[in-house]
CSV table of C-alpha atoms in Angstrom, one decimal:
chain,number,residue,atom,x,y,z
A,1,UNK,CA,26.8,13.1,5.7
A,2,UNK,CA,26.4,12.0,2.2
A,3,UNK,CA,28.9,9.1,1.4
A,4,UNK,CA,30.8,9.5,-2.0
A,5,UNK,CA,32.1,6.9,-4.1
A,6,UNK,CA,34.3,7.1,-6.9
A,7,UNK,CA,32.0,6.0,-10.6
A,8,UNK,CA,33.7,3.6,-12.4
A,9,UNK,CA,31.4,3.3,-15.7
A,10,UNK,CA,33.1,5.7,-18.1
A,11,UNK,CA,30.1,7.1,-19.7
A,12,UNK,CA,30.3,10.8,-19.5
A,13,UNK,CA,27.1,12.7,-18.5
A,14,UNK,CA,26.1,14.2,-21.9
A,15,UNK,CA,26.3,10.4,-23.2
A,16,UNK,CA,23.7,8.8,-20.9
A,17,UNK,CA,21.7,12.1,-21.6
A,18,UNK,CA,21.5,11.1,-24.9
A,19,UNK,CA,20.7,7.9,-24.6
A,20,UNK,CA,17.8,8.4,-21.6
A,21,UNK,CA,14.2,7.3,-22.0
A,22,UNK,CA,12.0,9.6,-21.1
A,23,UNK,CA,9.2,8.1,-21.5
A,24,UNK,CA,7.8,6.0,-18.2
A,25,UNK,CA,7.6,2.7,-18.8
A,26,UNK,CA,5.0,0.2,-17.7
A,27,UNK,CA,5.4,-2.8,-14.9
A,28,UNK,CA,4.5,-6.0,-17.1
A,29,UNK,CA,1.0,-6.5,-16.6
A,30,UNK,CA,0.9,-10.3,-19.1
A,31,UNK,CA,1.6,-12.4,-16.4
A,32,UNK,CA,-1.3,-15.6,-16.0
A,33,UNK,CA,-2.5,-14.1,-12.7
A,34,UNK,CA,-2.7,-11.1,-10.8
A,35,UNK,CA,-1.2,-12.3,-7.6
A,36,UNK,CA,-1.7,-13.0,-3.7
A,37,UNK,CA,-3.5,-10.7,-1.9
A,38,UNK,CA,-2.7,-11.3,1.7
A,39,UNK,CA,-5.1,-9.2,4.5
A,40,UNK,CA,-4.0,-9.4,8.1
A,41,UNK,CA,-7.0,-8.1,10.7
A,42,UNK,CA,-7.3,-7.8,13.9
A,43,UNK,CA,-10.8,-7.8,15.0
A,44,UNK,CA,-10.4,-7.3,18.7
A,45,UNK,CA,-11.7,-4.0,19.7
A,46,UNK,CA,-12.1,-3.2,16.4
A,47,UNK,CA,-15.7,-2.8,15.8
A,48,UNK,CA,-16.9,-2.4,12.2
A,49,UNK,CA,-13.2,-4.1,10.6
A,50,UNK,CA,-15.5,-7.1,9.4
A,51,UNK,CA,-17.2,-4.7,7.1
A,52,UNK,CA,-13.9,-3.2,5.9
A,53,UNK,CA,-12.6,-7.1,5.4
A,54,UNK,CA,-16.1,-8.0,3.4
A,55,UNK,CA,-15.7,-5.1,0.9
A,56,UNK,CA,-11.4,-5.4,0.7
A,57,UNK,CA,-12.2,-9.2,0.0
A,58,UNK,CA,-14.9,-8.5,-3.1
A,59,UNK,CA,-13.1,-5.6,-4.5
A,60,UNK,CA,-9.4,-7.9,-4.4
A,61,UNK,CA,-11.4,-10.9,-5.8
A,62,UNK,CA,-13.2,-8.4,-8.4
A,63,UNK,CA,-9.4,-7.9,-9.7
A,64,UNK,CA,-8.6,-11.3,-9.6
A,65,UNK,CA,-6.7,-12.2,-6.7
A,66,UNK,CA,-5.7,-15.0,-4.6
A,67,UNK,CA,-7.1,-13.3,-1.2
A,68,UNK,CA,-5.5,-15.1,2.0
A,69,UNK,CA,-6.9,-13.8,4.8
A,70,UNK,CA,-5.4,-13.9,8.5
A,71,UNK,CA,-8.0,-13.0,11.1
A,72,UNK,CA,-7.0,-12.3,15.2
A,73,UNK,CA,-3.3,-13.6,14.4
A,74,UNK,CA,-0.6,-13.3,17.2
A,75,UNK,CA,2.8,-11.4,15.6
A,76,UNK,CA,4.6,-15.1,15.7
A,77,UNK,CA,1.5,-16.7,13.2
A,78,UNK,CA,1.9,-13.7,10.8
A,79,UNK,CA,5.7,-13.6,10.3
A,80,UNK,CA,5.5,-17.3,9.7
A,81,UNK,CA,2.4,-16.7,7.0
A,82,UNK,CA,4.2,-14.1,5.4
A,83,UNK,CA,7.4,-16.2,5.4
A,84,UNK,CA,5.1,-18.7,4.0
A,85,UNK,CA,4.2,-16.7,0.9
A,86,UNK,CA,7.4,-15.3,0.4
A,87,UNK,CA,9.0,-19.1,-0.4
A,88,UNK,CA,6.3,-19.5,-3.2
A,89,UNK,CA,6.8,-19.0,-6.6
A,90,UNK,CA,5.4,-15.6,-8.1
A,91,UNK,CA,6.9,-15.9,-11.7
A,92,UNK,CA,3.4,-15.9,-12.9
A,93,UNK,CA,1.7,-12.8,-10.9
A,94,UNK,CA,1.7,-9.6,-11.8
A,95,UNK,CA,2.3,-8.1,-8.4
A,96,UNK,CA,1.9,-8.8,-4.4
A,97,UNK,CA,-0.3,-6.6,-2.1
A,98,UNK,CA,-0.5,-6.9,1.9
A,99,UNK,CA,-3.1,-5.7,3.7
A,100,UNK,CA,-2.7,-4.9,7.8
A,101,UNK,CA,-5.8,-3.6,9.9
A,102,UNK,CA,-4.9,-3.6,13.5
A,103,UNK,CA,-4.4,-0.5,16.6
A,104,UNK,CA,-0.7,0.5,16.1
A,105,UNK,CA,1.5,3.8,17.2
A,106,UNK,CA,3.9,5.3,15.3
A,107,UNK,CA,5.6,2.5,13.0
A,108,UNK,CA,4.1,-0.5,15.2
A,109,UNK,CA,0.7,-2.6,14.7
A,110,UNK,CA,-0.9,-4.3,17.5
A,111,UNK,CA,-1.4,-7.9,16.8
A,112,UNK,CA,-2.8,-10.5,19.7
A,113,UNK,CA,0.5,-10.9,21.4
A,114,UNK,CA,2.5,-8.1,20.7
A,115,UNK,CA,3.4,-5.9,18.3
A,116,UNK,CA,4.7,-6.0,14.8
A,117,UNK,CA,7.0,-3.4,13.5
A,118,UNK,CA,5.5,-2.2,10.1
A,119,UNK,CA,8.7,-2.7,8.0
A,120,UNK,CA,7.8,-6.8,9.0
A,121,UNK,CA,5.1,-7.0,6.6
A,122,UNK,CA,7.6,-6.3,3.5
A,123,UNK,CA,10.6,-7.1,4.4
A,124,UNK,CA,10.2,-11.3,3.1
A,125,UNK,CA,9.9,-9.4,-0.1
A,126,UNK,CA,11.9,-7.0,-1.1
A,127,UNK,CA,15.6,-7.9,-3.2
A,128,UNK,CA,17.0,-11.0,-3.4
A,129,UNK,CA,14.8,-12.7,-0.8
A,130,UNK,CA,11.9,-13.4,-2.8
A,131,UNK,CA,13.3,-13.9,-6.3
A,132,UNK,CA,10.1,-14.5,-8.2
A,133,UNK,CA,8.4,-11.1,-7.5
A,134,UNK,CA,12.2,-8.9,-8.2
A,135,UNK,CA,10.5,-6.1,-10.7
A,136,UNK,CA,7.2,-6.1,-9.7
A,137,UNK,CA,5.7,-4.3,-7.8
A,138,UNK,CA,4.8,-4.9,-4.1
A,139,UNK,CA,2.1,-3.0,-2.5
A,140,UNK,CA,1.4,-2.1,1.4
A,141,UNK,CA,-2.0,-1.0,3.1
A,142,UNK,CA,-1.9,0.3,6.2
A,143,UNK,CA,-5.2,0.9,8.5
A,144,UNK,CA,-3.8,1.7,11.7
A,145,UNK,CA,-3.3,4.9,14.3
A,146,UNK,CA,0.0,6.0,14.2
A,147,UNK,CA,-0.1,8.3,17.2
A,148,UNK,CA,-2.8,9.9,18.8
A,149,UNK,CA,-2.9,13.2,17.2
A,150,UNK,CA,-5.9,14.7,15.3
A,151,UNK,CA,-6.3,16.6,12.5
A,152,UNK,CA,-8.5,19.3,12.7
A,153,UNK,CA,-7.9,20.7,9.2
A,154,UNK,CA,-8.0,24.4,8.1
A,155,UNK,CA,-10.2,26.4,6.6
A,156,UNK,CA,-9.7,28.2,3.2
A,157,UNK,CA,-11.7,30.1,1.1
A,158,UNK,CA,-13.5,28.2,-2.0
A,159,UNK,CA,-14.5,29.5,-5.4
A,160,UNK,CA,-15.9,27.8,-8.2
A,161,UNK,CA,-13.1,26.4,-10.6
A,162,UNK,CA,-15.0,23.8,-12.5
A,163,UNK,CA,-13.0,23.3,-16.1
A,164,UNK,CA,-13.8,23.9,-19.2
A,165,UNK,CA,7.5,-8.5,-24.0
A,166,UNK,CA,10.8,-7.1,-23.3
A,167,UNK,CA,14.1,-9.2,-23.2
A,168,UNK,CA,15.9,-10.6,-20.2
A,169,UNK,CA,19.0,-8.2,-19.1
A,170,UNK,CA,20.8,-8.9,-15.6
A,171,UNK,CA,20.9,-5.7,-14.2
A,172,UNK,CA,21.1,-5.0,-10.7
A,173,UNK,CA,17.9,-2.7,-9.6
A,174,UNK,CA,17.6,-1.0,-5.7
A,175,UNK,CA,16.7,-3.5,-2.9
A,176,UNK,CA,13.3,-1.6,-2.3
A,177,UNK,CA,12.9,-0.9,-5.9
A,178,UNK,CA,8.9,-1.5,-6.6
A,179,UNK,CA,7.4,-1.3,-3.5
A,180,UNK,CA,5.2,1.3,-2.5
A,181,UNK,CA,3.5,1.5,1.2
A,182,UNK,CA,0.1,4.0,1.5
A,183,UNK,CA,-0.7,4.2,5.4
A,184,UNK,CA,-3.9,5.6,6.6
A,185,UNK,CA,-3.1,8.5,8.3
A,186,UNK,CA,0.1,10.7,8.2
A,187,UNK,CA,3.0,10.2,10.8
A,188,UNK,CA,1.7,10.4,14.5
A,189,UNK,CA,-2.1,11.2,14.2
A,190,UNK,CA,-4.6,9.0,14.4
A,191,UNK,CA,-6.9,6.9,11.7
A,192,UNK,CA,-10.7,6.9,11.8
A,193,UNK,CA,-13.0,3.8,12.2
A,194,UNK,CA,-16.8,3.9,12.0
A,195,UNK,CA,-18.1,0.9,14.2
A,196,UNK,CA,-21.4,0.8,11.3
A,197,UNK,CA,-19.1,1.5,8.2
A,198,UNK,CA,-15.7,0.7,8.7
A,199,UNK,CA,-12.5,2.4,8.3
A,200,UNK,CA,-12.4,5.8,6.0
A,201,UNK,CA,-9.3,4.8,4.6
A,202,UNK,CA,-10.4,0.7,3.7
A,203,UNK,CA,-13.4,1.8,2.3
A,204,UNK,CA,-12.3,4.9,0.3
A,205,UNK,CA,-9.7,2.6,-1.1
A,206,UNK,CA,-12.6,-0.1,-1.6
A,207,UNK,CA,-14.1,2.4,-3.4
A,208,UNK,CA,-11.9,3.2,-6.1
A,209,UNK,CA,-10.1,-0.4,-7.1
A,210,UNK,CA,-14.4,-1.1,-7.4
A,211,UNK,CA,-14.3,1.5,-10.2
A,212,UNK,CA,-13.8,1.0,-14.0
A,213,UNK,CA,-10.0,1.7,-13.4
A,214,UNK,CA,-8.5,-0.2,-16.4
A,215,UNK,CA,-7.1,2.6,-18.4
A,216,UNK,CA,-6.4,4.8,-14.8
A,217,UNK,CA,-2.7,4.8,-13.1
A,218,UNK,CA,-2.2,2.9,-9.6
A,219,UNK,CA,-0.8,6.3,-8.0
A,220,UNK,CA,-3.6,8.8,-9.6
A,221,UNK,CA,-6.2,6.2,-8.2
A,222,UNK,CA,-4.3,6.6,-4.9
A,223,UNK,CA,-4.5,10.4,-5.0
A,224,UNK,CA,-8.3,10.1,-5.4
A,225,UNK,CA,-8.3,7.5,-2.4
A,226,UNK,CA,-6.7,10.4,-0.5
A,227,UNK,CA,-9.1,13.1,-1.7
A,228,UNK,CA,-12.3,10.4,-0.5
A,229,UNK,CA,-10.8,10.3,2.2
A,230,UNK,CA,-10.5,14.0,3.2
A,231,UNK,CA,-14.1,14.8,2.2
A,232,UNK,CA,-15.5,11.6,3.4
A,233,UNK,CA,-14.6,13.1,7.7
A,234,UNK,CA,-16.6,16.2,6.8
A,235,UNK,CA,-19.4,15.2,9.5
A,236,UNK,CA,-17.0,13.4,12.5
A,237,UNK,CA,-17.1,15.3,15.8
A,238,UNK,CA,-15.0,14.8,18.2
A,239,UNK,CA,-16.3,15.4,22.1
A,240,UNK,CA,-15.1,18.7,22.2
A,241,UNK,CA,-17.7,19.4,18.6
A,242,UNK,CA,-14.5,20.2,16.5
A,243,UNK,CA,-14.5,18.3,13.6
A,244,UNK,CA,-11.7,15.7,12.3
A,245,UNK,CA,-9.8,15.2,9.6
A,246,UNK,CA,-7.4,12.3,8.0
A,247,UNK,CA,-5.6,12.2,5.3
A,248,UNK,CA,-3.9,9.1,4.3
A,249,UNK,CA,0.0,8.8,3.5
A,250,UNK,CA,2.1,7.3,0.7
A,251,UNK,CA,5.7,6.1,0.2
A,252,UNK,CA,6.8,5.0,-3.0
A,253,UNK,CA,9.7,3.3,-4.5
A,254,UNK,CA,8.2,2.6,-8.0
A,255,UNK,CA,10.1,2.9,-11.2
A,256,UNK,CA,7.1,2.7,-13.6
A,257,UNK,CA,3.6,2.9,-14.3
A,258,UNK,CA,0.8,0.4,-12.9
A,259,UNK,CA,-2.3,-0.6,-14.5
A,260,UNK,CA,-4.8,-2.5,-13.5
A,261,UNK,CA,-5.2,-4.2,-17.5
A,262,UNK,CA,-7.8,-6.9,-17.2
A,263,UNK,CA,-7.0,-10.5,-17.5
């Protein structure tokens, strides 16, 4: 059931109507550096992750991030990592992003030792527990199954459409205000890896942050990581000669817009 709680700001409704913003504001993009860029891989039975690493690596650096990187990890060594980067100080970065490449079902990743529920790889970083990075944003790549289902799309019918510095305030914000997750596949069906050219999701994503994406927002570039995506299994056959689809996933707690604004 919905819980209900009695409102004690006396503001009536047609007052903060008429005060509202409408306008979507922007995350602050003037800090001195970007941020850490932290990838977690797994490389065991994982053929063709070390190309999906190289190109994540040269498109993060591209945008000027610190890139950690955290190869064959057990679930133990990556807590204590992110842990790690959580007790540093972030007042100069624009934003966080965490990177996980691993097997995995449903909301778990399969690390060396064990697995790693998925909600780990945020959760040193969200509210209060990381002070520095309260208000900006925090974002989540996930390349891993998350079930074993398939997705062998549907067909439709085409036709040819082509077209013609703000001030400190203490305010209280959401504890998952700002973070936004984008997994590789939707819930329970599985994520596609090529052995010669890595993931579809990794390098569709690749893909795009490489672009001139300046003046382009962070969730219309993820839409067009999707569509790559989608078009990019147009050729995979499964044994049976049906062909597979994927299309990747995305959960978002943002309050504003993202740009990548050079430094």
């Amino acid at each position: 059931t919905d819980a209900t709680y009695i409102n004690n700001n006396h503001s009536s409704l047609e007052t903060m109507e008429s005060t509202l913003e409408l306008e979507l504001q922007s995350y602050n993009m003037a800090h001195p550096k970007r941020g850490i860029a932290v990838i977690i891989n797994n490389y065991t039975n994982r053929k063709g992750s070390e190309k999906d690493v190289k190109s994540l690596k040269a498109v993060l650096k591209h945008l000027q991030f610190d890139v950690r990187l955290l190869s064959d990890k057990t679930t133990v060594e990556i807590r204590h990592a992110l842990k790690e980067v959580s007790k540093e100080n972030h007042t100069n970065n624009d934003c966080l992003v965490i990177i996980a490449m691993a097997h995995g079902y449903n909301d778990r990743i399969k690390f060396e030792d064990d697995y790693l529920h998925i909600d780990e790889l945020w959760t040193n970083f969200v509210g209060n527990k990381c002070p520095s990075l309260i208000g900006k944003l925090k974002l989540v790549f996930i390349q891993s199954c998350r079930g074993g289902k398939l997705d062998y799309g549907a067909s439709i019918a085409t036709v040819d459409a082509r077209p013609g510095v703000e001030e400190p305030v203490d305010v209280k914000i959401p504890m998952y205000a700002d973070l936004l997750v984008m997994y590789s596949s939707y819930e329970a069906h599985s994520s596609i890896r090529c052995p010669n050219e890595g993931s579809w999701f990794i390098q569709s994503l690749c893909q795009v942050l490489g672009a001139n994406i300046a003046k382009t927002e962070l969730q219309a570039l993820l839409s067009h990581v999707s569509y790559l995506v989608s078009i990019r299994s147009n050729q995979t056959i499964d044994p049976q000669g049906k062909v597979i689809k994927q299309i990747p996933m995305v959960t978002s707690m943002l309050t504003k817009a993202f740009y990548f604004v050079p430094k």
